[in-house]
XYZ file of C-alpha atoms in Angstrom:
615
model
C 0.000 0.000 0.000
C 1.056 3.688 -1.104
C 1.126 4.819 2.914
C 3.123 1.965 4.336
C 6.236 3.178 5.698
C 9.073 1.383 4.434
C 11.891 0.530 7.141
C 15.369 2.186 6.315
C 17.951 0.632 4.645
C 20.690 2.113 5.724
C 21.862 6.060 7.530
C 20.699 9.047 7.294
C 20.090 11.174 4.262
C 19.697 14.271 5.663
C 17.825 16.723 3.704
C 18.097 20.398 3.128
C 17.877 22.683 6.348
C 14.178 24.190 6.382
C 12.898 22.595 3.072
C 9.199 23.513 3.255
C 6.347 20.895 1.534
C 5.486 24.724 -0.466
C 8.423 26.008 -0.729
C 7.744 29.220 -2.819
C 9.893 28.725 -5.497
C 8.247 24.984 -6.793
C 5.550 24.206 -8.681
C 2.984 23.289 -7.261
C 0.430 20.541 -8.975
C -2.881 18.726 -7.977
C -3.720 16.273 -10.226
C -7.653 15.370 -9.858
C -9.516 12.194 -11.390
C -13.019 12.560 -11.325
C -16.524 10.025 -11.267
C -15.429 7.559 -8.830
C -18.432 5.686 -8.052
C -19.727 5.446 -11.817
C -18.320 2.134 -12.611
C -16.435 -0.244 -11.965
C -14.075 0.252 -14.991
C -13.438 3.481 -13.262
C -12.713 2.555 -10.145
C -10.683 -0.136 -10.667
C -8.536 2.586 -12.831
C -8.705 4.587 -9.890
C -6.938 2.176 -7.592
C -4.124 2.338 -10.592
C -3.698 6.124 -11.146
C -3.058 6.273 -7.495
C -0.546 3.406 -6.480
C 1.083 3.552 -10.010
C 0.967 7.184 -11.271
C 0.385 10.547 -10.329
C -3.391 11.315 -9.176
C -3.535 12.825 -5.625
C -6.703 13.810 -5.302
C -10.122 11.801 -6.563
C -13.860 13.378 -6.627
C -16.431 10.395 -5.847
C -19.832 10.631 -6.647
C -22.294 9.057 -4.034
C -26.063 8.486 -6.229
C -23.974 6.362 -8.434
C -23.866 1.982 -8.815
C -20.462 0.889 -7.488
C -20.028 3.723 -4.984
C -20.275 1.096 -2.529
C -17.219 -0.462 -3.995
C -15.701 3.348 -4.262
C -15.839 3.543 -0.419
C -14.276 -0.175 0.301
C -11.316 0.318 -2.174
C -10.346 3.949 -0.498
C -10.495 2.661 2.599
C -6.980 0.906 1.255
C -6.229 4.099 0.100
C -6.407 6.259 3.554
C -3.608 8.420 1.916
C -5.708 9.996 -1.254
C -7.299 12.813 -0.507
C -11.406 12.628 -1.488
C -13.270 14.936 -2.546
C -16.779 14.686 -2.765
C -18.185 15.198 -6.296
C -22.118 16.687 -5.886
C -24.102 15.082 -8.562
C -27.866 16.048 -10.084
C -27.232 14.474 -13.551
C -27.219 11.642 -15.227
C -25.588 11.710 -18.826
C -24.736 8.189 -20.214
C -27.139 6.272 -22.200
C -26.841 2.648 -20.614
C -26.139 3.945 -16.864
C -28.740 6.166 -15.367
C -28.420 7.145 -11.608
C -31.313 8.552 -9.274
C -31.133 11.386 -6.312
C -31.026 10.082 -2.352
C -33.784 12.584 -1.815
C -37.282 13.413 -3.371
C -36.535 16.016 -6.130
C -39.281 16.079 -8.671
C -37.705 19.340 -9.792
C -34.436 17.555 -10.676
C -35.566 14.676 -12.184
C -37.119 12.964 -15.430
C -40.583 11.194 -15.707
C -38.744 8.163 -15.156
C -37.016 9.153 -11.943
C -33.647 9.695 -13.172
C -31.518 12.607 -12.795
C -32.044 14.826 -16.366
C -28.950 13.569 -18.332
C -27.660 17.515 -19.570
C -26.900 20.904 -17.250
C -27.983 22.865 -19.669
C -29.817 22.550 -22.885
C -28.300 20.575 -25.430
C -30.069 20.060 -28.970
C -29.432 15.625 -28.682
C -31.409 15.546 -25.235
C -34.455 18.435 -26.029
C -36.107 19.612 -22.610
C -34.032 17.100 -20.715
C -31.544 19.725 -19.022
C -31.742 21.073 -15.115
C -31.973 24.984 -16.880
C -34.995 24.212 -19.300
C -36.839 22.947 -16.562
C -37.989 24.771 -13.121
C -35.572 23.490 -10.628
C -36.335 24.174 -6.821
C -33.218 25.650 -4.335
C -34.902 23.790 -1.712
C -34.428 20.247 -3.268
C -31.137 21.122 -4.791
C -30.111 21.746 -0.603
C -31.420 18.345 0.565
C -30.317 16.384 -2.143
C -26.790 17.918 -1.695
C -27.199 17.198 2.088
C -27.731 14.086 1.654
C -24.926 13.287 -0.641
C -22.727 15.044 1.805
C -23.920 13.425 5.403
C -23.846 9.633 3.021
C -20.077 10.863 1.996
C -19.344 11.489 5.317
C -20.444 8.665 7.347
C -18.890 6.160 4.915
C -15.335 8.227 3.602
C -14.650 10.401 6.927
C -11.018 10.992 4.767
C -13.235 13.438 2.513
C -11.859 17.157 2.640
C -13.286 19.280 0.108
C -16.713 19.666 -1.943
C -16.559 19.843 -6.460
C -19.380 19.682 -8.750
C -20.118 17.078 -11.629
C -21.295 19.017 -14.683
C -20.759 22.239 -13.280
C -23.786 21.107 -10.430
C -22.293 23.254 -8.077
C -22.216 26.726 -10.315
C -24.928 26.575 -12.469
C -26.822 29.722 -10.606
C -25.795 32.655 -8.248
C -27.835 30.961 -5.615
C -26.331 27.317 -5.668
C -23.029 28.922 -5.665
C -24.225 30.745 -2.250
C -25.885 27.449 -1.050
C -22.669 25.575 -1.874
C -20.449 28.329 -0.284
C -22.472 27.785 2.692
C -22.742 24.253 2.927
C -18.760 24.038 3.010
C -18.564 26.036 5.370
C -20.911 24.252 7.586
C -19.367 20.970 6.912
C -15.969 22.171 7.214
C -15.359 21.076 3.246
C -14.495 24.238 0.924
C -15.585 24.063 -2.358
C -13.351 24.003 -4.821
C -14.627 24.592 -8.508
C -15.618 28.070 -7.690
C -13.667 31.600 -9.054
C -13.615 32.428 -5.323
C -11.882 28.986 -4.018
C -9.138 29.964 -7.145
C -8.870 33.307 -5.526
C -8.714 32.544 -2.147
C -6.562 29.448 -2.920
C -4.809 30.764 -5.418
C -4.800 28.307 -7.866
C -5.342 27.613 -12.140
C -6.661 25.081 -13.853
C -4.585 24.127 -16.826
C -5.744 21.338 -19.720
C -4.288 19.684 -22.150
C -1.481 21.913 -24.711
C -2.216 20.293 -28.025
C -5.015 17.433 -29.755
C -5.858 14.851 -26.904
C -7.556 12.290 -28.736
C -5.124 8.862 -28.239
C -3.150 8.014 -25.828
C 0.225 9.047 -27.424
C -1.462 12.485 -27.958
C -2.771 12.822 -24.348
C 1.134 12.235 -22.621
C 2.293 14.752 -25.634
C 0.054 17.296 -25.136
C 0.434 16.753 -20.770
C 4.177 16.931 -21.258
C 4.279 20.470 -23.110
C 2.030 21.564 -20.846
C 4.301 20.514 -17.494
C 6.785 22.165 -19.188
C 5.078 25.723 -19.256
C 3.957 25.670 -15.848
C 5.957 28.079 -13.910
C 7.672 28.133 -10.439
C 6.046 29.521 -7.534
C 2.613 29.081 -8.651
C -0.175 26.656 -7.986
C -2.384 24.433 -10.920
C -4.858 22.419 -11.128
C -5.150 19.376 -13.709
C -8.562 17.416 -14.442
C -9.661 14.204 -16.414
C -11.760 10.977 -16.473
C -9.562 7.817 -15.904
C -11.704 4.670 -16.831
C -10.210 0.979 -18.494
C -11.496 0.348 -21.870
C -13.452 -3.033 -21.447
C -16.581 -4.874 -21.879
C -18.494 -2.548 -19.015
C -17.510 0.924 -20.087
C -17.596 0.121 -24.117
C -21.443 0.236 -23.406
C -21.249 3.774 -21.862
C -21.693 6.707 -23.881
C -24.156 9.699 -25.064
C -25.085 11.909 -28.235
C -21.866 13.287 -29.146
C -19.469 11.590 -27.194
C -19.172 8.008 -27.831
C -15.448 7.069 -27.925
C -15.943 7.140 -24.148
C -13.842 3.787 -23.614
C -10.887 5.066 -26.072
C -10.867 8.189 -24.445
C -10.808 7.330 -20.799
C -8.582 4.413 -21.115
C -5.633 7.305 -22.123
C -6.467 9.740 -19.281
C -5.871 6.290 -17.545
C -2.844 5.853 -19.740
C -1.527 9.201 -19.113
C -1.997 9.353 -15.513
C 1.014 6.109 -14.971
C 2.983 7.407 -17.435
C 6.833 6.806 -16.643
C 7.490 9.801 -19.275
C 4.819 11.913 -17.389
C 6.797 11.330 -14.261
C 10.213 11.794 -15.256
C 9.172 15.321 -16.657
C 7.581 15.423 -12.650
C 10.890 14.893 -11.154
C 12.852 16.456 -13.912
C 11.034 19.660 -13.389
C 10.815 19.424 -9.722
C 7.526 19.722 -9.705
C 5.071 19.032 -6.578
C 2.462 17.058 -6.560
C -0.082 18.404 -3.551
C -3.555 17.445 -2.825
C -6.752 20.017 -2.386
C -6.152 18.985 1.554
C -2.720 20.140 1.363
C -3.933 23.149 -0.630
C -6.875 24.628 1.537
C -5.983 23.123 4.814
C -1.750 22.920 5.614
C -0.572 24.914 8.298
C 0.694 28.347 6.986
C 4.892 28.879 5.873
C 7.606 31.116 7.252
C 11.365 31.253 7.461
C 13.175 30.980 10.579
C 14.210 34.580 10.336
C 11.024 35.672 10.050
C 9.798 33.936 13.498
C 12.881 34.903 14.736
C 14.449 31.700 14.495
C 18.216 31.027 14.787
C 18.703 28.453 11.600
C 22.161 27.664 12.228
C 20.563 26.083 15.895
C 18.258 23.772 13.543
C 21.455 22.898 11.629
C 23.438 22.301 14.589
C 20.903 19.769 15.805
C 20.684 17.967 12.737
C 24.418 17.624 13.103
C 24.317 16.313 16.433
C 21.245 14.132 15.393
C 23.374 12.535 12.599
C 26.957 12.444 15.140
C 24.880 10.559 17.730
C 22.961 7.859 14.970
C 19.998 8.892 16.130
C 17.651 7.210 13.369
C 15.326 10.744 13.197
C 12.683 9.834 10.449
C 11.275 13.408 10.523
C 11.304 17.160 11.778
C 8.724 19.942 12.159
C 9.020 22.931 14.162
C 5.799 25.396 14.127
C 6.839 29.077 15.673
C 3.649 31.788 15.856
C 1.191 29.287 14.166
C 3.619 29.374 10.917
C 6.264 26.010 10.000
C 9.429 27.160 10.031
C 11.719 24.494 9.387
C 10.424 20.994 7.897
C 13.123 18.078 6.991
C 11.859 14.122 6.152
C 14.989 11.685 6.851
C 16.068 8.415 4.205
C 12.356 7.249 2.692
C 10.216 8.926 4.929
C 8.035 12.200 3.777
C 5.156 14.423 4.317
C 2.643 12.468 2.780
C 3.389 9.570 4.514
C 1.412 8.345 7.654
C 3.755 7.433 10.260
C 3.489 5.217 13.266
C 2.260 7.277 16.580
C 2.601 4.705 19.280
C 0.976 6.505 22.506
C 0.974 9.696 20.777
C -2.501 8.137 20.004
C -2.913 8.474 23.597
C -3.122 12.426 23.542
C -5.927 11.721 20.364
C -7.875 9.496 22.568
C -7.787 12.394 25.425
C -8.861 15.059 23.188
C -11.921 12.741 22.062
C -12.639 12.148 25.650
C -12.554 16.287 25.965
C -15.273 16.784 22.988
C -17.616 14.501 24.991
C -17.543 16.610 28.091
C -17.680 19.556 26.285
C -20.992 18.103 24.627
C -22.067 16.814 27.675
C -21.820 13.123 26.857
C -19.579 12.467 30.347
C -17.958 14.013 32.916
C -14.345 13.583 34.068
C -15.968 12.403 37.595
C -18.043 9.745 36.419
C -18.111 6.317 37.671
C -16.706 3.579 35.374
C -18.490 1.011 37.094
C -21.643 3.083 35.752
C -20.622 3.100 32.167
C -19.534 -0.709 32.049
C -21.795 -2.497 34.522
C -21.648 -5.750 32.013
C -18.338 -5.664 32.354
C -17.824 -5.757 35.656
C -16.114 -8.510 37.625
C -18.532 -10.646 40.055
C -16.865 -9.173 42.698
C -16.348 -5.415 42.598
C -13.875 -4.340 45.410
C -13.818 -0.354 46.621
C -11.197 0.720 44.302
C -12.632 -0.032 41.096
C -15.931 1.026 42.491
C -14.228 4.513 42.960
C -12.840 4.831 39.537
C -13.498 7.595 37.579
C -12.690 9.085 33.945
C -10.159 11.193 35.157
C -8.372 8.723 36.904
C -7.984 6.855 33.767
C -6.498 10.414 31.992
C -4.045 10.751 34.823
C -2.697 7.058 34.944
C -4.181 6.174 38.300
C -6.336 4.017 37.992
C -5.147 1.548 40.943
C -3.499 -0.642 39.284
C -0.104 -1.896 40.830
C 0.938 -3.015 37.447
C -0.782 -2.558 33.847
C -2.831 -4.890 33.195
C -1.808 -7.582 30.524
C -3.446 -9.728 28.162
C -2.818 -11.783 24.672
C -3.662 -9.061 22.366
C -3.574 -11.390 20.050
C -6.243 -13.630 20.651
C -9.181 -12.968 18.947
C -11.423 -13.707 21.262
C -9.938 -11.927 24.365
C -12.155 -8.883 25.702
C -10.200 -6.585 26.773
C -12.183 -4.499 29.018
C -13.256 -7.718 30.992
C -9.584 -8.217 31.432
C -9.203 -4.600 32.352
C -11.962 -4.319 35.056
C -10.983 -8.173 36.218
C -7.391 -6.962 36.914
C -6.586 -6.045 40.781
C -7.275 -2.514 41.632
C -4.664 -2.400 44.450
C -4.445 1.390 45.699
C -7.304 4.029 45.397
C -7.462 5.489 42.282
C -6.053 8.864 41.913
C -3.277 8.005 44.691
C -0.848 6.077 42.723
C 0.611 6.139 38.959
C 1.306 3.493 36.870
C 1.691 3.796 33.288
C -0.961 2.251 31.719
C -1.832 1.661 27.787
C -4.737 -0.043 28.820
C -6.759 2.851 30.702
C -6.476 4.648 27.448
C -8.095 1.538 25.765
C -10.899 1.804 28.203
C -11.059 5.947 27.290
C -11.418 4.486 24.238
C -14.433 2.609 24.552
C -16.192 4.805 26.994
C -16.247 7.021 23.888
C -17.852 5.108 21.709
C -20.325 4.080 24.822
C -21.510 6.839 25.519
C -21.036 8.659 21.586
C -22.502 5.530 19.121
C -19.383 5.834 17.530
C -15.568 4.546 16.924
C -12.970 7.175 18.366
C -11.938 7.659 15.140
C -15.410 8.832 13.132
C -16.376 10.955 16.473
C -13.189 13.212 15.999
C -13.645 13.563 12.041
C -15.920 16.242 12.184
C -14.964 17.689 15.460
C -11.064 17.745 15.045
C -9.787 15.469 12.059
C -11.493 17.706 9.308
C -11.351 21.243 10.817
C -7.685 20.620 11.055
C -7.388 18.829 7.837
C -6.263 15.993 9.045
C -7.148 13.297 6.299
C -5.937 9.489 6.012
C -5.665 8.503 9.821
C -6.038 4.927 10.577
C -6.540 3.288 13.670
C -6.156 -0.342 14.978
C -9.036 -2.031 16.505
C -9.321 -4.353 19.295
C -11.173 -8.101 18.496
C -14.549 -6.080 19.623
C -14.304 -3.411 17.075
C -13.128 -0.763 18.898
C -10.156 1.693 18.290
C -7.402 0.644 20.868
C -6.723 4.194 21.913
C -3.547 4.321 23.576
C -1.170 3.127 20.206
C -2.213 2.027 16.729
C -2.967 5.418 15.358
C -1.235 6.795 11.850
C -1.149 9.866 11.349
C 1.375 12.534 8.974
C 4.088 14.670 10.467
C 2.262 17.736 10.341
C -1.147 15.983 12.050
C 1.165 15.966 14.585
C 1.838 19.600 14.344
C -2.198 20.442 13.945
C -2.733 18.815 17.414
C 0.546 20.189 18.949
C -0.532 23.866 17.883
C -4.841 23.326 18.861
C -3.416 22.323 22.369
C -0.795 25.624 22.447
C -3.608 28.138 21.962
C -5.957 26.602 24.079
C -8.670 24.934 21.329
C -8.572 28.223 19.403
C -8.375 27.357 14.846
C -8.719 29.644 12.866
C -11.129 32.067 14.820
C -13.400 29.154 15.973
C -12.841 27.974 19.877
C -13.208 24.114 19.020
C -12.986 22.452 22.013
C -12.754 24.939 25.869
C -10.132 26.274 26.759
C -10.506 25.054 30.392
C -9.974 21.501 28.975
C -6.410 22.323 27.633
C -6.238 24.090 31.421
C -6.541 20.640 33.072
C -5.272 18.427 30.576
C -1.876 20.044 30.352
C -1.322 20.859 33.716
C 0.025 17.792 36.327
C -2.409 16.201 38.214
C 0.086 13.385 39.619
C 4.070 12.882 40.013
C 5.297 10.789 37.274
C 7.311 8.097 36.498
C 9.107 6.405 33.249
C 7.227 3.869 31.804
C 7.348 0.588 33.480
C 9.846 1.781 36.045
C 8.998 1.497 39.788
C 9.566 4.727 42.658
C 11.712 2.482 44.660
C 13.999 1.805 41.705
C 14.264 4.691 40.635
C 17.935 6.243 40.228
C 17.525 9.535 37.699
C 16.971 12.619 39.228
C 13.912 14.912 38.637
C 16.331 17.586 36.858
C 17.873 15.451 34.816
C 14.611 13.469 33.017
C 11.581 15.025 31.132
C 9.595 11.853 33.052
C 9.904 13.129 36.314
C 7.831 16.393 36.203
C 4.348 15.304 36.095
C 1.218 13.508 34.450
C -1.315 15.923 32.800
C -4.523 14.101 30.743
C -2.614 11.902 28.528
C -0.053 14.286 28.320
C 3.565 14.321 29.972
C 4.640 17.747 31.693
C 8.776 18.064 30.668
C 11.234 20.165 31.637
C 11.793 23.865 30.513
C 7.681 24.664 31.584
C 6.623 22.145 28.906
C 4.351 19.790 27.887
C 4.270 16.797 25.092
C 2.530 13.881 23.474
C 5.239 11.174 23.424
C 5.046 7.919 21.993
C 7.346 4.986 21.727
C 10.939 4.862 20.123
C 11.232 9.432 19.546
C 7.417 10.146 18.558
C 6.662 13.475 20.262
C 4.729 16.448 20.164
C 6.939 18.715 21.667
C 5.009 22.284 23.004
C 6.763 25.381 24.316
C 4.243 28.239 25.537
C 6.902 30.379 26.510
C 8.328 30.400 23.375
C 4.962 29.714 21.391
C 6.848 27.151 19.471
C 5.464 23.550 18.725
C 8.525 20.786 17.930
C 7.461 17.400 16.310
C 9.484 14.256 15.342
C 9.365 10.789 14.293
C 12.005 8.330 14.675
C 13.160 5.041 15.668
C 15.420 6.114 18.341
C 15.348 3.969 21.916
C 16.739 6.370 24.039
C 14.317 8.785 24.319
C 16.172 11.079 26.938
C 18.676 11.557 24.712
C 16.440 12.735 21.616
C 15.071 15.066 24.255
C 18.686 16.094 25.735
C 19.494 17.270 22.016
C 16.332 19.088 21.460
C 16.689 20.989 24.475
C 20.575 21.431 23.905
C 20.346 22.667 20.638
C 16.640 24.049 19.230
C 15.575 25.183 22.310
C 18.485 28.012 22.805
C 17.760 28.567 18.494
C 14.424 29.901 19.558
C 14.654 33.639 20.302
């Protein structure tokens, strides 16, 4: 699959201080393939365009036939960015394709979506514009398409329109405008999304009829395209077989010829050597409308040789650093990927899923689906040992944030057997102190956070923080493991991109605030980063303990899934260097991956070197 990481092979390569994923001097290219959904043909092509060539972005309609085969194929996909393609026609001959909603206004005697926008002289009176549509169904139907799109590809990040659907009138383009807003999905075929975004769509630069003409007539193109600015590419990928030979309408019936060289040019070795040649970069709409904003390190007053230092040191010490991010005033400042690793590429979190989990837990008690002080016994009474001693009856959702659950040791269990239950095994473990007295870290608490959440929400951890953090901060592609009773294991297993990492890291360091919207309360971030019990390195017991408090960043506290650190700080940390590193004083957010086992040391450097490089 196109987001596995691959292991490393050997060293480091260390790339370019402060190369930024939009660096102002590239080109910048998203390559869109549109009508997922239609047929099968097509999607099977779109599988292909995507793991072979160079689509990164792919518009899916949701009235069509083999949608439902659309949805199960991207969910091996997590790493293409979706865009949701509103549909209220139906043009091929053979196909036809129906609205989710009532919408006489949009529809032909038979039911079907008219097959033309406007009026064409093939298809007389069967166009949306020769016929009174209604604003009202146009809404619903497009509601419905986008609450089906959501609840079955939570990756989608941005609205588009099949057959100009979505700009056919003044007030569509307001009720679009306003829908992606509401849904948190901008819409994208618009003059004011190319304004805002800054964007151009380009086509082909010569005759496009075969294949061979197609690549041509793509290459010249490529190589007009200028550096610094932004484009836009759009076509039809389909396979020319038995299925889409049948499809076709007045005036455009070479539809299997046709498709099968978008197809053709879209894994074209030539097209991608001209890619690489020219240094041009392929981005997604996601990466477009939602990446955190660019800077320089002089600008943020940043001192680059510091970053350069500690790249140095990294590389002196083999520390096996997979990537880099630091975030100063809101704005990246410095971005490096390490050997094979690179920013579209979902990377192992370990319990940096852990702070995920907590922030999930915080949207439910800001919607007043729990409280912090709530008995566990309460939420899980069918899970509950025969005998329930005092501590466990005294356990509450906060003691589970805080790693006190009263334990003695975490809990352990085959994680591999299928037929375990692990909160059984949780709840049937001895609760030895009172919770809230004594910390022990504990993977397994966050499992049970986990699960309370979808309890007491209906839904997997994962699909309750789409819409409440995942897609306001344009996080796309995560994937989380499950445990053998569906539900997202909450302390590890999550994948998420480098700068996911740095969404979360920079939501926590102003308090919930994103762009102008207060997403979660700021009195959560107020608890959950503060310490609410002393510490300890993982598995390591008080009485064995031999590093002193000054000298470790796991000796100053326990927030809500959180560690404090040393130098006023606070972090997500997961296993082997993932951390989300956050600096109020200095309003600075540091992320890395890596494979490094000595975590202290990763830590020592950071400190030694980017934390005097921040001014």
């Amino acid at each position: 699959m196109k987001t596995m990481l691959k292991k490393l092979t050997g060293g480091l390569l260390l790339m370019s201080l402060a190369f930024p994923v939009f660096s102002q001097s590239k080109t910048r290219l998203i390559v869109r393939a549109d009508d997922m959904g239609a047929f099968h043909s097509v999607n099977e092509a779109f599988v292909k365009t995507y793991n072979e060539g160079i689509v990164t972005s792919a518009e899916v309609m949701v009235v069509t036939p083999w949608f439902p085969e659309a949805v199960k194929m991207l969910k091996e996909m997590p790493g293409l960015d979706v865009g949701l393609h509103l549909t209220i026609t139906s043009e091929w001959e053979n196909m036809k394709w129906r609205p989710l909603t009532p919408c006489p206004s949009l529809t032909d005697a038979n039911g079907y979506f008219y097959p033309m926008m406007s009026a064409n002289a093939a298809y007389p009176g069967q166009s949306i514009l020769e016929n009174k549509w209604n604003l009202r169904e146009v809404e619903q139907e497009f509601r419905a398409q986008i609450e089906l799109a959501l609840k079955t590809m939570p990756q989608v990040s941005h609205l588009s329109g099949h057959m100009f659907s979505t700009g056919f009138d003044a007030e569509v383009v307001k009720l679009v405008k306003r829908l992606g807003k509401e849904y948190n999905l901008p819409a994208m075929d618009r003059m004011d999304a190319i304004e805002q975004y800054k964007f151009e769509f380009i086509g082909y630069d010569g005759p496009k009829t075969t294949s061979a003409e197609k690549e041509a007539a793509f290459i010249k193109r490529l190589n007009s395209l200028e550096a610094g600015k932004t484009y836009l590419f759009l076509d039809h990928p389909a396979l020319n077989n038995a299925e889409i030979e049948t499809i076709g309408h007045i005036g455009y019936e070479d539809v299997a010829v046709d498709r099968q060289g978008v197809t053709d040019l879209f894994t074209s070795e030539k097209v991608k050597q001209v890619i690489k040649q020219k240094g041009i970069e392929l981005i997604s709409y996601n990466d477009l409308t939602k990446s955190l904003p660019r800077s320089t390190p002089e600008a943020e007053k940043v001192n680059a040789k510091g970053i350069r230092n500690y790249l140095e040191a990294v590389k002196k010490a083999g520390q096996d650093l997979h990537s880099l991010m630091i975030v100063r005033n809101g704005k990246v400042v410095s971005e490096q990927w390490l050997g094979d690793n690179a920013s579209n590429k979902p990377h192992v979190m370990f319990s940096v899923s852990k702070t995920y989990t907590a922030t999930a837990v915080g949207f439910a008690v800001a919607e007043g689906k729990l409280k912090v002080t709530d008995k566990v016994v309460n939420i899980f009474p069918e899970k509950m040992p025969a005998h329930i001693n005092d501590n466990l009856k005294a356990l509450e959702v906060r003691h589970l944030l805080m790693m006190s659950s009263g334990h003695d040791v975490e809990p352990r269990m085959n994680r591999e057997d299928a037929n375990a239950d692990w909160l059984e095994a949780f709840f049937a473990a001895p609760f030895e102190h009172q919770p809230g007295s004594f910390y022990v870290y504990n993977s397994m608490a966050t499992y049970v956070l986990s699960a309370i959440v979808q309890k007491v929400t209906g839904e997997k951890l994962i699909d309750y923080l789409y819409p409440r953090l995942f897609r306001p901060l344009g996080i796309v592609g995560a994937t989380w493991d499950d445990s053998p009773q569906g539900i997202n294991v909450g302390g590890w297993g999550l994948q998420v991109k480098t700068e996911d990492m740095a969404k979360l890291g920079l939501l926590i360091l102003q308090k919930g605030q994103w762009n102008g919207k207060q997403l979660l309360p700021e009195a959560w971030f107020d608890e959950a980063t503060r310490s609410h019990i002393a510490s300890l390195p993982a598995g390591t017991r008080r009485e064995d303990l031999k590093v002193k408090a000054k000298d470790s960043d796991w000796l100053q506290g326990y927030g809500y899934q959180m560690w404090r650190g040393r130098h006023n700080t606070f972090r997500a940390d997961g296993a082997r260097g993932q951390y989300i590193l956050i600096l109020p004083e200095k309003n600075t957010v540091i992320v890395t991956t890596a494979q490094i086992d000595d975590m202290q040391a990763e830590l020592n450097l950071i400190w030694k070197h980017l934390l005097p490089a921040l001014k």
